[in-house]
mmCIF file of C-alpha atoms and ligand atoms in Angstrom:
data_model
loop_
_atom_site.group_PDB
_atom_site.id
_atom_site.type_symbol
_atom_site.label_atom_id
_atom_site.label_comp_id
_atom_site.label_asym_id
_atom_site.label_seq_id
_atom_site.Cartn_x
_atom_site.Cartn_y
_atom_site.Cartn_z
ATOM 1 C CA MET A 1111 -19.120 -38.211 -12.357
ATOM 2 C CA GLU A 1112 -15.284 -37.914 -12.755
ATOM 3 C CA PHE A 1113 -13.733 -33.130 -12.895
ATOM 4 C CA GLY A 1114 -11.753 -32.432 -15.519
ATOM 5 C CA MET A 1115 -12.197 -28.308 -14.110
ATOM 6 C CA ASN A 1116 -12.431 -27.703 -10.240
ATOM 7 C CA ILE A 1117 -12.694 -24.630 -8.419
ATOM 8 C CA ASN A 1118 -10.733 -23.009 -6.202
ATOM 9 C CA LEU A 1119 -12.251 -23.795 -2.476
ATOM 10 C CA ASN A 1120 -10.729 -21.581 -1.180
ATOM 11 C CA TYR A 1121 -12.634 -18.767 -1.996
ATOM 12 C CA LYS A 1122 -15.358 -20.484 0.740
ATOM 13 C CA LYS A 1123 -12.124 -19.938 3.378
ATOM 14 C CA SER A 1124 -12.688 -16.108 2.685
ATOM 15 C CA LYS A 1125 -14.116 -13.501 4.375
ATOM 16 C CA ASP A 1126 -18.015 -12.525 1.694
ATOM 17 C CA ASN A 1127 -17.023 -8.383 2.561
ATOM 18 C CA TYR A 1128 -13.602 -6.828 1.926
ATOM 19 C CA LEU A 1129 -13.405 -4.653 5.157
ATOM 20 C CA PHE A 1130 -14.127 -0.994 2.353
ATOM 21 C CA VAL A 1131 -17.239 -2.472 1.209
ATOM 22 C CA GLU A 1132 -18.190 -3.517 4.709
ATOM 23 C CA ILE A 1133 -17.786 1.003 5.481
ATOM 24 C CA ASN A 1134 -19.651 1.755 2.715
ATOM 25 C CA GLU A 1135 -22.480 -0.095 3.285
ATOM 26 C CA ARG A 1136 -22.725 0.267 6.728
ATOM 27 C CA VAL A 1137 -22.131 4.081 5.654
ATOM 28 C CA LYS A 1138 -24.989 4.424 3.263
ATOM 29 C CA LYS A 1139 -27.206 2.962 5.597
ATOM 30 C CA PHE A 1140 -26.489 5.974 8.081
ATOM 31 C CA ARG A 1141 -27.002 8.070 5.654
ATOM 32 C CA GLN A 1142 -30.845 6.440 3.884
ATOM 33 C CA THR A 1143 -31.638 8.181 8.112
ATOM 34 C CA HIS A 1144 -29.606 11.176 7.991
ATOM 35 C CA SER A 1145 -29.408 12.028 4.887
ATOM 36 C CA ASP A 1146 -29.282 16.067 6.003
ATOM 37 C CA LEU A 1147 -25.721 15.664 7.563
ATOM 38 C CA HIS A 1148 -22.436 16.571 6.478
ATOM 39 C CA ILE A 1149 -20.566 12.911 6.868
ATOM 40 C CA LEU A 1150 -16.627 13.626 7.454
ATOM 41 C CA ASN A 1151 -15.547 10.512 5.706
ATOM 42 C CA LEU A 1152 -11.464 9.489 7.588
ATOM 43 C CA GLY A 1153 -11.638 5.876 6.683
ATOM 44 C CA VAL A 1154 -10.148 4.814 3.544
ATOM 45 C CA GLY A 1155 -6.684 5.669 2.488
ATOM 46 C CA ASP A 1156 -7.495 7.494 -1.250
ATOM 47 C CA VAL A 1157 -6.456 11.257 -2.423
ATOM 48 C CA THR A 1158 -8.851 13.769 -2.132
ATOM 49 C CA LEU A 1159 -7.037 16.781 -3.826
ATOM 50 C CA PRO A 1160 -6.691 17.538 -7.418
ATOM 51 C CA MET A 1161 -4.133 17.058 -9.762
ATOM 52 C CA ASP A 1162 -1.472 19.285 -10.755
ATOM 53 C CA LYS A 1163 -2.377 21.045 -14.291
ATOM 54 C CA LYS A 1164 0.559 20.465 -15.251
ATOM 55 C CA LEU A 1165 0.661 16.756 -15.096
ATOM 56 C CA VAL A 1166 -2.446 16.676 -15.993
ATOM 57 C CA LYS A 1167 -1.933 18.096 -19.038
ATOM 58 C CA VAL A 1168 1.845 15.446 -19.907
ATOM 59 C CA MET A 1169 -0.665 13.168 -20.046
ATOM 60 C CA THR A 1170 -3.193 14.982 -22.317
ATOM 61 C CA ASP A 1171 -0.963 15.958 -24.856
ATOM 62 C CA ALA A 1172 0.429 11.942 -24.579
ATOM 63 C CA LEU A 1173 -3.286 11.596 -25.128
ATOM 64 C CA ASN A 1174 -3.678 13.518 -28.217
ATOM 65 C CA ASP A 1175 -0.295 11.711 -29.442
ATOM 66 C CA GLN A 1176 -2.880 9.054 -30.667
ATOM 67 C CA ALA A 1177 -4.138 11.138 -32.925
ATOM 68 C CA THR A 1178 -1.006 11.539 -34.573
ATOM 69 C CA GLU A 1179 1.173 9.980 -36.555
ATOM 70 C CA LYS A 1180 2.395 9.451 -33.036
ATOM 71 C CA PHE A 1181 0.111 6.765 -32.319
ATOM 72 C CA LYS A 1182 0.725 3.604 -30.500
ATOM 73 C CA GLY A 1183 -0.743 0.347 -30.624
ATOM 74 C CA TYR A 1184 -0.642 -1.965 -27.963
ATOM 75 C CA PRO A 1185 2.394 -1.417 -24.854
ATOM 76 C CA PRO A 1186 5.115 -2.862 -24.381
ATOM 77 C CA GLU A 1187 4.167 -5.612 -21.094
ATOM 78 C CA THR A 1188 7.015 -5.201 -18.729
ATOM 79 C CA GLY A 1189 6.855 -1.045 -19.614
ATOM 80 C CA TYR A 1190 7.930 1.962 -22.119
ATOM 81 C CA ASP A 1191 11.981 2.388 -20.761
ATOM 82 C CA PHE A 1192 11.191 6.335 -20.548
ATOM 83 C CA LEU A 1193 9.887 5.423 -17.949
ATOM 84 C CA LYS A 1194 11.678 2.421 -16.657
ATOM 85 C CA THR A 1195 14.375 4.678 -16.778
ATOM 86 C CA ALA A 1196 13.392 7.766 -14.727
ATOM 87 C CA ILE A 1197 12.022 4.540 -12.440
ATOM 88 C CA CYS A 1198 15.939 3.703 -11.869
ATOM 89 C CA ARG A 1199 17.776 7.455 -11.965
ATOM 90 C CA TYR A 1200 14.718 8.001 -9.184
ATOM 91 C CA TYR A 1201 16.476 4.834 -7.261
ATOM 92 C CA LYS A 1202 19.849 6.234 -8.186
ATOM 93 C CA LYS A 1203 18.634 9.043 -6.067
ATOM 94 C CA LEU A 1204 18.432 7.530 -3.605
ATOM 95 C CA GLY A 1205 21.498 5.615 -3.544
ATOM 96 C CA VAL A 1206 20.590 2.463 -5.297
ATOM 97 C CA ASP A 1207 21.629 0.770 -8.754
ATOM 98 C CA ILE A 1208 18.920 -0.840 -10.251
ATOM 99 C CA SER A 1209 18.466 -1.522 -13.919
ATOM 100 C CA ASN A 1210 15.857 -1.047 -16.107
ATOM 101 C CA GLU A 1211 15.713 -5.298 -16.915
ATOM 102 C CA ASP A 1212 15.060 -5.259 -12.883
ATOM 103 C CA VAL A 1213 11.429 -2.978 -13.438
ATOM 104 C CA PHE A 1214 7.905 -4.206 -14.474
ATOM 105 C CA VAL A 1215 5.628 -1.108 -14.704
ATOM 106 C CA SER A 1216 2.402 -2.318 -13.792
ATOM 107 C CA ASN A 1217 -0.992 -0.923 -13.090
ATOM 108 C CA GLY A 1218 -0.587 -0.745 -10.070
ATOM 109 C CA ALA A 1219 0.734 -1.708 -6.296
ATOM 110 C CA GLY A 1220 -2.526 -3.297 -5.365
ATOM 111 C CA CYS A 1221 -2.409 -5.950 -8.282
ATOM 112 C CA ASP A 1222 0.903 -6.933 -8.499
ATOM 113 C CA VAL A 1223 0.726 -7.988 -4.241
ATOM 114 C CA GLY A 1224 -1.591 -10.554 -5.241
ATOM 115 C CA ASN A 1225 -0.536 -11.518 -8.377
ATOM 116 C CA ILE A 1226 2.714 -12.018 -7.257
ATOM 117 C CA LEU A 1227 1.633 -15.007 -5.331
ATOM 118 C CA ASN A 1228 1.651 -16.825 -9.195
ATOM 119 C CA LEU A 1229 5.465 -17.230 -8.842
ATOM 120 C CA PHE A 1230 5.295 -19.395 -5.676
ATOM 121 C CA SER A 1231 3.379 -22.993 -4.809
ATOM 122 C CA PHE A 1232 2.357 -23.707 -1.791
ATOM 123 C CA SER A 1233 3.353 -21.994 0.673
ATOM 124 C CA THR A 1234 3.645 -20.003 3.849
ATOM 125 C CA ALA A 1235 3.448 -16.507 4.067
ATOM 126 C CA VAL A 1236 4.786 -13.850 7.647
ATOM 127 C CA ILE A 1237 2.170 -11.434 7.804
ATOM 128 C CA ALA A 1238 1.960 -8.392 9.950
ATOM 129 C CA ASP A 1239 -1.066 -8.301 12.103
ATOM 130 C CA PRO A 1240 -2.903 -5.942 11.490
ATOM 131 C CA THR A 1241 -2.377 -5.393 8.065
ATOM 132 C CA TYR A 1242 -3.387 -3.760 4.177
ATOM 133 C CA PRO A 1243 -6.264 -6.701 4.422
ATOM 134 C CA ALA A 1244 -4.521 -7.858 0.960
ATOM 135 C CA TYR A 1245 -1.878 -9.690 1.902
ATOM 136 C CA TYR A 1246 -4.034 -12.255 3.592
ATOM 137 C CA ASP A 1247 -7.065 -13.011 1.112
ATOM 138 C CA SER A 1248 -4.471 -13.318 -1.496
ATOM 139 C CA ASN A 1249 -2.931 -16.148 0.087
ATOM 140 C CA ILE A 1250 -5.642 -17.697 1.355
ATOM 141 C CA LEU A 1251 -7.067 -17.679 -2.189
ATOM 142 C CA CYS A 1252 -4.425 -19.284 -2.710
ATOM 143 C CA GLY A 1253 -4.281 -22.352 0.209
ATOM 144 C CA ASN A 1254 -1.582 -21.142 1.734
ATOM 145 C CA GLU A 1255 -0.169 -21.643 4.911
ATOM 146 C CA VAL A 1256 -0.146 -18.199 7.243
ATOM 147 C CA ILE A 1257 1.666 -17.052 10.364
ATOM 148 C CA LEU A 1258 0.584 -14.051 11.612
ATOM 149 C CA LEU A 1259 2.741 -11.461 13.553
ATOM 150 C CA PRO A 1260 1.174 -9.469 15.650
ATOM 151 C CA LEU A 1261 2.101 -5.707 16.109
ATOM 152 C CA THR A 1262 2.071 -4.508 19.524
ATOM 153 C CA LYS A 1263 2.889 -1.496 22.064
ATOM 154 C CA GLN A 1264 5.355 -3.702 23.146
ATOM 155 C CA ASN A 1265 7.303 -4.397 19.680
ATOM 156 C CA GLY A 1266 6.790 -0.524 18.733
ATOM 157 C CA TYR A 1267 4.018 -2.185 16.130
ATOM 158 C CA LYS A 1268 6.935 -3.318 13.808
ATOM 159 C CA MET A 1269 7.329 -6.811 12.782
ATOM 160 C CA VAL A 1270 10.033 -8.875 14.590
ATOM 161 C CA ILE A 1271 11.779 -12.170 14.369
ATOM 162 C CA ASP A 1272 11.977 -14.143 17.960
ATOM 163 C CA GLY A 1273 10.659 -16.956 18.266
ATOM 164 C CA LEU A 1274 10.168 -17.516 14.193
ATOM 165 C CA GLU A 1275 11.295 -20.940 13.137
ATOM 166 C CA GLU A 1276 13.866 -21.074 10.412
ATOM 167 C CA LYS A 1277 12.898 -22.116 7.475
ATOM 168 C CA SER A 1278 11.405 -20.554 4.006
ATOM 169 C CA TYR A 1279 8.621 -18.665 3.830
ATOM 170 C CA LEU A 1280 7.029 -15.141 1.795
ATOM 171 C CA ILE A 1281 7.568 -12.484 4.120
ATOM 172 C CA TYR A 1282 5.157 -9.290 3.518
ATOM 173 C CA ILE A 1283 6.793 -5.729 5.207
ATOM 174 C CA CYS A 1284 4.953 -3.125 4.404
ATOM 175 C CA SER A 1285 7.060 0.236 5.532
ATOM 176 C CA PRO A 1286 5.478 3.080 6.609
ATOM 177 C CA ASN A 1287 3.397 0.888 7.240
ATOM 178 C CA ASN A 1288 -0.708 0.131 6.784
ATOM 179 C CA PRO A 1289 -2.369 1.025 8.780
ATOM 180 C CA THR A 1290 -0.245 1.835 11.724
ATOM 181 C CA GLY A 1291 2.365 4.041 10.779
ATOM 182 C CA ALA A 1292 5.304 1.964 12.293
ATOM 183 C CA THR A 1293 8.395 2.159 9.996
ATOM 184 C CA MET A 1294 11.155 0.159 9.487
ATOM 185 C CA THR A 1295 15.038 1.357 10.245
ATOM 186 C CA HIS A 1296 18.197 0.661 8.468
ATOM 187 C CA ASP A 1297 18.530 -1.731 11.147
ATOM 188 C CA ASP A 1298 14.957 -3.536 11.480
ATOM 189 C CA LEU A 1299 15.316 -4.665 7.702
ATOM 190 C CA LYS A 1300 19.000 -5.515 8.074
ATOM 191 C CA LYS A 1301 17.600 -7.930 10.526
ATOM 192 C CA TRP A 1302 14.846 -9.518 8.077
ATOM 193 C CA VAL A 1303 17.537 -9.737 5.017
ATOM 194 C CA TYR A 1304 19.586 -11.635 7.103
ATOM 195 C CA PHE A 1305 17.263 -14.467 8.531
ATOM 196 C CA ALA A 1306 15.559 -13.412 4.323
ATOM 197 C CA ASN A 1307 18.395 -14.545 2.930
ATOM 198 C CA LYS A 1308 19.623 -17.153 5.697
ATOM 199 C CA THR A 1309 16.636 -19.693 5.317
ATOM 200 C CA SER A 1310 16.241 -18.465 1.279
ATOM 201 C CA SER A 1311 12.589 -16.523 2.323
ATOM 202 C CA ILE A 1312 11.773 -14.076 -0.199
ATOM 203 C CA ILE A 1313 10.670 -10.491 1.327
ATOM 204 C CA LEU A 1314 7.751 -8.523 -0.511
ATOM 205 C CA PHE A 1315 8.491 -5.517 0.742
ATOM 206 C CA ASP A 1316 5.836 -2.880 -0.382
ATOM 207 C CA ASN A 1317 6.908 0.835 -0.844
ATOM 208 C CA ALA A 1318 3.643 1.857 -1.331
ATOM 209 C CA TYR A 1319 3.904 5.151 1.625
ATOM 210 C CA GLN A 1320 8.052 5.557 0.792
ATOM 211 C CA SER A 1321 7.112 9.714 -0.130
ATOM 212 C CA PHE A 1322 6.173 9.927 3.268
ATOM 213 C CA ILE A 1323 9.196 8.843 4.395
ATOM 214 C CA GLU A 1324 11.342 12.329 5.877
ATOM 215 C CA ASP A 1325 13.537 11.251 8.435
ATOM 216 C CA HIS A 1326 16.110 8.315 7.780
ATOM 217 C CA CYS A 1327 14.347 5.395 7.243
ATOM 218 C CA PRO A 1328 15.117 3.372 4.106
ATOM 219 C CA LYS A 1329 12.837 4.140 1.024
ATOM 220 C CA SER A 1330 13.609 0.722 -0.961
ATOM 221 C CA ILE A 1331 14.725 -2.032 0.370
ATOM 222 C CA TYR A 1332 17.439 -2.286 -1.811
ATOM 223 C CA LEU A 1333 19.342 0.657 0.772
ATOM 224 C CA VAL A 1334 19.632 -2.721 2.630
ATOM 225 C CA GLU A 1335 23.003 -4.428 2.032
ATOM 226 C CA GLY A 1336 21.992 -8.043 0.806
ATOM 227 C CA ALA A 1337 18.365 -7.398 0.029
ATOM 228 C CA LYS A 1338 18.886 -8.013 -4.308
ATOM 229 C CA THR A 1339 19.052 -11.339 -3.845
ATOM 230 C CA CYS A 1340 16.566 -11.982 -0.885
ATOM 231 C CA ALA A 1341 13.766 -9.356 -1.800
ATOM 232 C CA ILE A 1342 11.157 -7.979 -4.618
ATOM 233 C CA GLU A 1343 10.499 -4.002 -3.735
ATOM 234 C CA ILE A 1344 6.666 -3.538 -4.773
ATOM 235 C CA ALA A 1345 5.644 0.505 -5.185
ATOM 236 C CA SER A 1346 2.867 2.959 -6.511
ATOM 237 C CA PHE A 1347 2.114 6.707 -7.726
ATOM 238 C CA SER A 1348 -1.228 5.975 -5.982
ATOM 239 C CA LYS A 1349 -0.250 8.116 -3.094
ATOM 240 C CA SER A 1350 2.517 9.685 -4.609
ATOM 241 C CA ALA A 1351 1.005 11.488 -7.675
ATOM 242 C CA GLY A 1352 -2.055 10.610 -6.494
ATOM 243 C CA PHE A 1353 -2.722 7.859 -10.042
ATOM 244 C CA THR A 1354 -5.690 5.738 -7.096
ATOM 245 C CA ASN A 1355 -7.833 5.871 -10.179
ATOM 246 C CA LEU A 1356 -5.298 6.725 -13.546
ATOM 247 C CA ARG A 1357 -3.516 3.125 -11.940
ATOM 248 C CA CYS A 1358 0.456 3.607 -12.300
ATOM 249 C CA GLY A 1359 2.721 1.147 -10.191
ATOM 250 C CA TYR A 1360 5.957 -0.722 -10.399
ATOM 251 C CA THR A 1361 7.793 -4.854 -8.942
ATOM 252 C CA ILE A 1362 11.131 -4.816 -8.679
ATOM 253 C CA VAL A 1363 12.483 -8.137 -8.695
ATOM 254 C CA PRO A 1364 16.688 -7.997 -9.009
ATOM 255 C CA LYS A 1365 18.265 -9.778 -11.802
ATOM 256 C CA GLU A 1366 20.034 -11.490 -8.874
ATOM 257 C CA LEU A 1367 17.003 -12.512 -7.058
ATOM 258 C CA GLN A 1368 16.802 -16.708 -7.445
ATOM 259 C CA ARG A 1369 15.652 -19.553 -5.769
ATOM 260 C CA GLU A 1370 15.467 -23.199 -6.527
ATOM 261 C CA GLY A 1371 18.380 -22.702 -9.734
ATOM 262 C CA GLN A 1372 15.367 -19.884 -11.541
ATOM 263 C CA SER A 1373 15.365 -16.395 -11.801
ATOM 264 C CA LEU A 1374 12.421 -14.883 -10.392
ATOM 265 C CA ASN A 1375 13.022 -11.452 -12.370
ATOM 266 C CA ALA A 1376 12.978 -13.908 -15.819
ATOM 267 C CA MET A 1377 9.338 -15.527 -13.952
ATOM 268 C CA TRP A 1378 7.826 -12.172 -13.307
ATOM 269 C CA ASN A 1379 8.725 -11.272 -16.428
ATOM 270 C CA LYS A 1380 7.493 -14.001 -17.936
ATOM 271 C CA ARG A 1381 4.345 -13.931 -16.128
ATOM 272 C CA GLN A 1382 3.393 -9.945 -16.421
ATOM 273 C CA CYS A 1383 4.351 -10.947 -20.585
ATOM 274 C CA THR A 1384 1.619 -13.734 -20.677
ATOM 275 C CA PHE A 1385 -1.572 -12.065 -18.430
ATOM 276 C CA PHE A 1386 -1.094 -8.686 -18.871
ATOM 277 C CA ASN A 1387 -1.064 -5.835 -21.651
ATOM 278 C CA GLY A 1388 0.186 -2.722 -19.701
ATOM 279 C CA VAL A 1389 -0.194 0.378 -18.994
ATOM 280 C CA PRO A 1390 -1.484 2.928 -21.271
ATOM 281 C CA TYR A 1391 0.710 4.983 -22.987
ATOM 282 C CA HIS A 1392 -0.436 8.359 -21.181
ATOM 283 C CA ILE A 1393 -0.519 7.031 -18.208
ATOM 284 C CA GLN A 1394 3.293 6.383 -18.040
ATOM 285 C CA LYS A 1395 4.091 9.512 -19.350
ATOM 286 C CA GLY A 1396 2.887 10.967 -15.984
ATOM 287 C CA ALA A 1397 4.453 8.445 -14.567
ATOM 288 C CA GLU A 1398 6.794 9.541 -15.552
ATOM 289 C CA PHE A 1399 6.871 13.477 -15.219
ATOM 290 C CA ALA A 1400 5.566 12.920 -11.667
ATOM 291 C CA LEU A 1401 9.259 11.391 -11.092
ATOM 292 C CA SER A 1402 11.311 13.527 -13.011
ATOM 293 C CA ASP A 1403 12.534 17.222 -11.116
ATOM 294 C CA GLU A 1404 9.896 20.057 -11.473
ATOM 295 C CA GLY A 1405 7.447 16.513 -10.746
ATOM 296 C CA GLU A 1406 8.269 15.649 -7.900
ATOM 297 C CA LYS A 1407 8.370 19.441 -6.370
ATOM 298 C CA ILE A 1408 4.319 19.480 -7.675
ATOM 299 C CA CYS A 1409 4.107 16.682 -5.912
ATOM 300 C CA GLN A 1410 5.352 16.744 -2.709
ATOM 301 C CA LYS A 1411 3.384 19.180 -2.626
ATOM 302 C CA ASN A 1412 0.546 17.019 -2.422
ATOM 303 C CA ILE A 1413 2.469 15.161 0.165
ATOM 304 C CA ASN A 1414 2.520 18.267 2.194
ATOM 305 C CA TYR A 1415 -0.992 18.786 2.162
ATOM 306 C CA TYR A 1416 -1.609 14.689 3.440
ATOM 307 C CA LYS A 1417 1.431 15.687 5.941
ATOM 308 C CA GLN A 1418 -0.649 18.701 7.559
ATOM 309 C CA ASN A 1419 -3.238 16.927 7.404
ATOM 310 C CA ALA A 1420 -2.155 14.586 10.645
ATOM 311 C CA LYS A 1421 -0.327 16.890 12.019
ATOM 312 C CA ILE A 1422 -3.903 18.278 12.720
ATOM 313 C CA LEU A 1423 -5.691 15.432 13.166
ATOM 314 C CA LYS A 1424 -3.139 14.204 15.485
ATOM 315 C CA SER A 1425 -3.658 17.625 17.340
ATOM 316 C CA CYS A 1426 -7.683 15.531 17.581
ATOM 317 C CA PHE A 1427 -6.535 13.325 19.867
ATOM 318 C CA LYS A 1428 -4.426 14.783 22.895
ATOM 319 C CA GLY A 1429 -4.487 12.880 26.141
ATOM 320 C CA MET A 1430 -5.348 9.912 24.557
ATOM 321 C CA GLN A 1431 -2.588 6.889 22.802
ATOM 322 C CA PHE A 1432 -2.440 7.234 19.347
ATOM 323 C CA LEU A 1433 0.298 6.431 16.983
ATOM 324 C CA SER A 1434 1.468 8.627 13.579
ATOM 325 C CA SER A 1435 4.730 8.818 13.494
ATOM 326 C CA SER A 1436 5.797 11.389 10.983
ATOM 327 C CA ASN A 1437 5.873 9.195 8.124
ATOM 328 C CA SER A 1438 2.193 8.507 7.517
ATOM 329 C CA PRO A 1439 0.086 9.500 6.303
ATOM 330 C CA TYR A 1440 -2.433 7.289 9.078
ATOM 331 C CA ILE A 1441 -2.728 7.809 12.591
ATOM 332 C CA TRP A 1442 -3.302 4.148 14.738
ATOM 333 C CA LEU A 1443 -5.774 5.232 17.733
ATOM 334 C CA LYS A 1444 -6.315 3.586 20.986
ATOM 335 C CA ILE A 1445 -9.900 3.713 21.887
ATOM 336 C CA PRO A 1446 -11.343 3.717 25.547
ATOM 337 C CA ALA A 1447 -11.621 -0.389 26.270
ATOM 338 C CA LYS A 1448 -15.831 -0.489 26.919
ATOM 339 C CA PHE A 1449 -15.555 -0.112 23.473
ATOM 340 C CA THR A 1450 -14.366 -2.739 20.029
ATOM 341 C CA SER A 1451 -13.643 -0.688 17.127
ATOM 342 C CA TRP A 1452 -16.710 -1.756 15.446
ATOM 343 C CA GLN A 1453 -18.331 -0.343 17.547
ATOM 344 C CA TYR A 1454 -15.906 2.847 18.097
ATOM 345 C CA PHE A 1455 -16.945 3.286 14.895
ATOM 346 C CA GLU A 1456 -20.109 3.081 15.098
ATOM 347 C CA TYR A 1457 -20.038 5.981 18.072
ATOM 348 C CA LEU A 1458 -17.909 8.434 15.699
ATOM 349 C CA LEU A 1459 -20.834 7.410 13.647
ATOM 350 C CA ASN A 1460 -23.587 9.031 15.192
ATOM 351 C CA GLU A 1461 -22.178 11.541 17.634
ATOM 352 C CA TYR A 1462 -19.676 13.025 15.337
ATOM 353 C CA ASN A 1463 -20.726 12.171 11.782
ATOM 354 C CA ILE A 1464 -16.643 10.647 11.050
ATOM 355 C CA VAL A 1465 -15.814 7.961 9.366
ATOM 356 C CA CYS A 1466 -12.513 6.064 11.130
ATOM 357 C CA VAL A 1467 -11.448 2.206 9.656
ATOM 358 C CA PRO A 1468 -12.226 -0.246 13.098
ATOM 359 C CA GLY A 1469 -8.544 -1.893 13.642
ATOM 360 C CA SER A 1470 -10.239 -5.134 13.006
ATOM 361 C CA GLY A 1471 -10.620 -5.281 9.726
ATOM 362 C CA PHE A 1472 -6.718 -4.994 9.784
ATOM 363 C CA GLY A 1473 -6.657 -8.338 11.712
ATOM 364 C CA LYS A 1474 -7.745 -9.471 14.785
ATOM 365 C CA PHE A 1475 -4.480 -7.223 16.831
ATOM 366 C CA GLY A 1476 -6.119 -4.617 15.203
ATOM 367 C CA GLU A 1477 -9.093 -5.374 17.924
ATOM 368 C CA GLY A 1478 -8.743 -1.887 19.817
ATOM 369 C CA TYR A 1479 -8.020 0.121 17.854
ATOM 370 C CA VAL A 1480 -8.760 2.918 14.419
ATOM 371 C CA ARG A 1481 -7.051 3.974 11.637
ATOM 372 C CA PHE A 1482 -8.104 7.474 10.956
ATOM 373 C CA SER A 1483 -7.169 8.442 7.895
ATOM 374 C CA ALA A 1484 -5.350 12.260 6.879
ATOM 375 C CA PHE A 1485 -6.141 12.344 3.269
ATOM 376 C CA ALA A 1486 -9.229 13.599 3.559
ATOM 377 C CA LYS A 1487 -10.052 17.578 1.765
ATOM 378 C CA ARG A 1488 -8.598 20.049 5.346
ATOM 379 C CA GLU A 1489 -11.717 21.616 5.619
ATOM 380 C CA ASP A 1490 -13.005 17.895 6.524
ATOM 381 C CA ILE A 1491 -10.079 18.144 8.581
ATOM 382 C CA LEU A 1492 -10.409 20.905 10.449
ATOM 383 C CA LEU A 1493 -14.712 19.828 10.449
ATOM 384 C CA ALA A 1494 -13.227 16.764 12.443
ATOM 385 C CA LYS A 1495 -11.458 18.347 14.651
ATOM 386 C CA GLN A 1496 -14.206 21.388 15.924
ATOM 387 C CA ARG A 1497 -16.371 18.026 16.268
ATOM 388 C CA LEU A 1498 -14.498 15.774 18.270
ATOM 389 C CA ALA A 1499 -12.728 18.851 20.563
ATOM 390 C CA THR A 1500 -16.888 19.211 21.025
HETATM 391 N N1 PLP B 2487 -0.479 -1.912 -0.450
HETATM 392 C C1 PLP B 2487 -0.920 -0.769 0.511
HETATM 393 C C2 PLP B 2487 0.144 -1.064 2.111
HETATM 394 C C3 PLP B 2487 -1.797 -0.693 0.659
HETATM 395 O O1 PLP B 2487 -1.668 0.596 1.829
HETATM 396 C C4 PLP B 2487 -2.449 0.572 -0.373
HETATM 397 C C5 PLP B 2487 -4.073 1.002 -1.297
HETATM 398 O O2 PLP B 2487 -3.970 2.013 0.261
HETATM 399 C C6 PLP B 2487 -1.704 -0.821 -1.752
HETATM 400 C C7 PLP B 2487 -0.287 -1.533 -1.559
HETATM 401 C C8 PLP B 2487 -3.006 -0.611 -3.459
HETATM 402 O O3 PLP B 2487 -1.995 0.496 -4.234
HETATM 403 P P1 PLP B 2487 -2.659 0.848 -6.225
HETATM 404 O O4 PLP B 2487 -3.138 2.394 -5.555
HETATM 405 O O5 PLP B 2487 -0.999 1.114 -6.667
HETATM 406 O O6 PLP B 2487 -2.803 -0.392 -5.762
#
């Protein structure tokens, strides 16, 4: 029989279980026989603090508009101008000039990280190992080739170009990195921007943790000269303003970014207007407020809380080798050689009732490590400290 339809068999190549589904299943199984225990979840990187009341009021007021003459129908697919303007203002403060047309408001970085592949036909992706699993998985599902660059102690857990053939690639850079926490300096990024422009590659710069950066590392790749002709920046309100449930992020595709005579900005506009119907008005109002001077101060309080959690967590691992820059909500712990990372996960769960993420879930070079998240409640972090001290 002749087929007029073919399913995407690349799905068969991807692993069955998403990392966090596997972790949840193991924890659920453990709970079935230990229902009386208080399990401390320092695994998943999800925020736990309630939102500030003022931020929620801005959104409820905007939602209440729907019951008035101010009622809104479909939102603009690429975002309301008020939010795009607030995003441009935020970048201006960083020292970056972008315009509203460069900004595409989305329902989160996770979606855009996958959807952006829609702009490319068969490509070779250059991805760090260990890494945020969506980069690898989305490329496998598209049938792309993947080159993995190991992040090791020797290279400071950062992606380095050495040995990479001069070809055009899709290059994923996450800074501060999930899971290692390593942050790219201006010089690190400069090398990648030079390489990308020289080879007609495109850098996909995942900026999900930019609000945690407290040193001189760049909070946007566009602070590096030449980045507008080779980089797309993907950002999110999830970790900076606690929007993991509400869903709002944005992608910047500069108009200067052209490949094969095509404007990537025009292509992404077409893609979003075809496949996406926009983020709700009241959510965008909340995001706008989060970027205001008052909103930034409010959001910073929660970020500081998580940063303090990270400091407390670090103090639990004295004498052990771990990586945690002050720019990251994650701690990347080297585990004793006798354990695999899943064995260490089970050990921590059974002996201390603490959940972490096995490093191998982030890639082959994550083996021998586990990741702790500082996004937990303070009382759980303190309890973890107490338990680990015994
Ligand atoms: N990118 C990285 C590196 C992440 O760690 C995460 C979430 O943990 C995301 C993107 C997804 O962010 P969002 O909640 O905006 O989809």
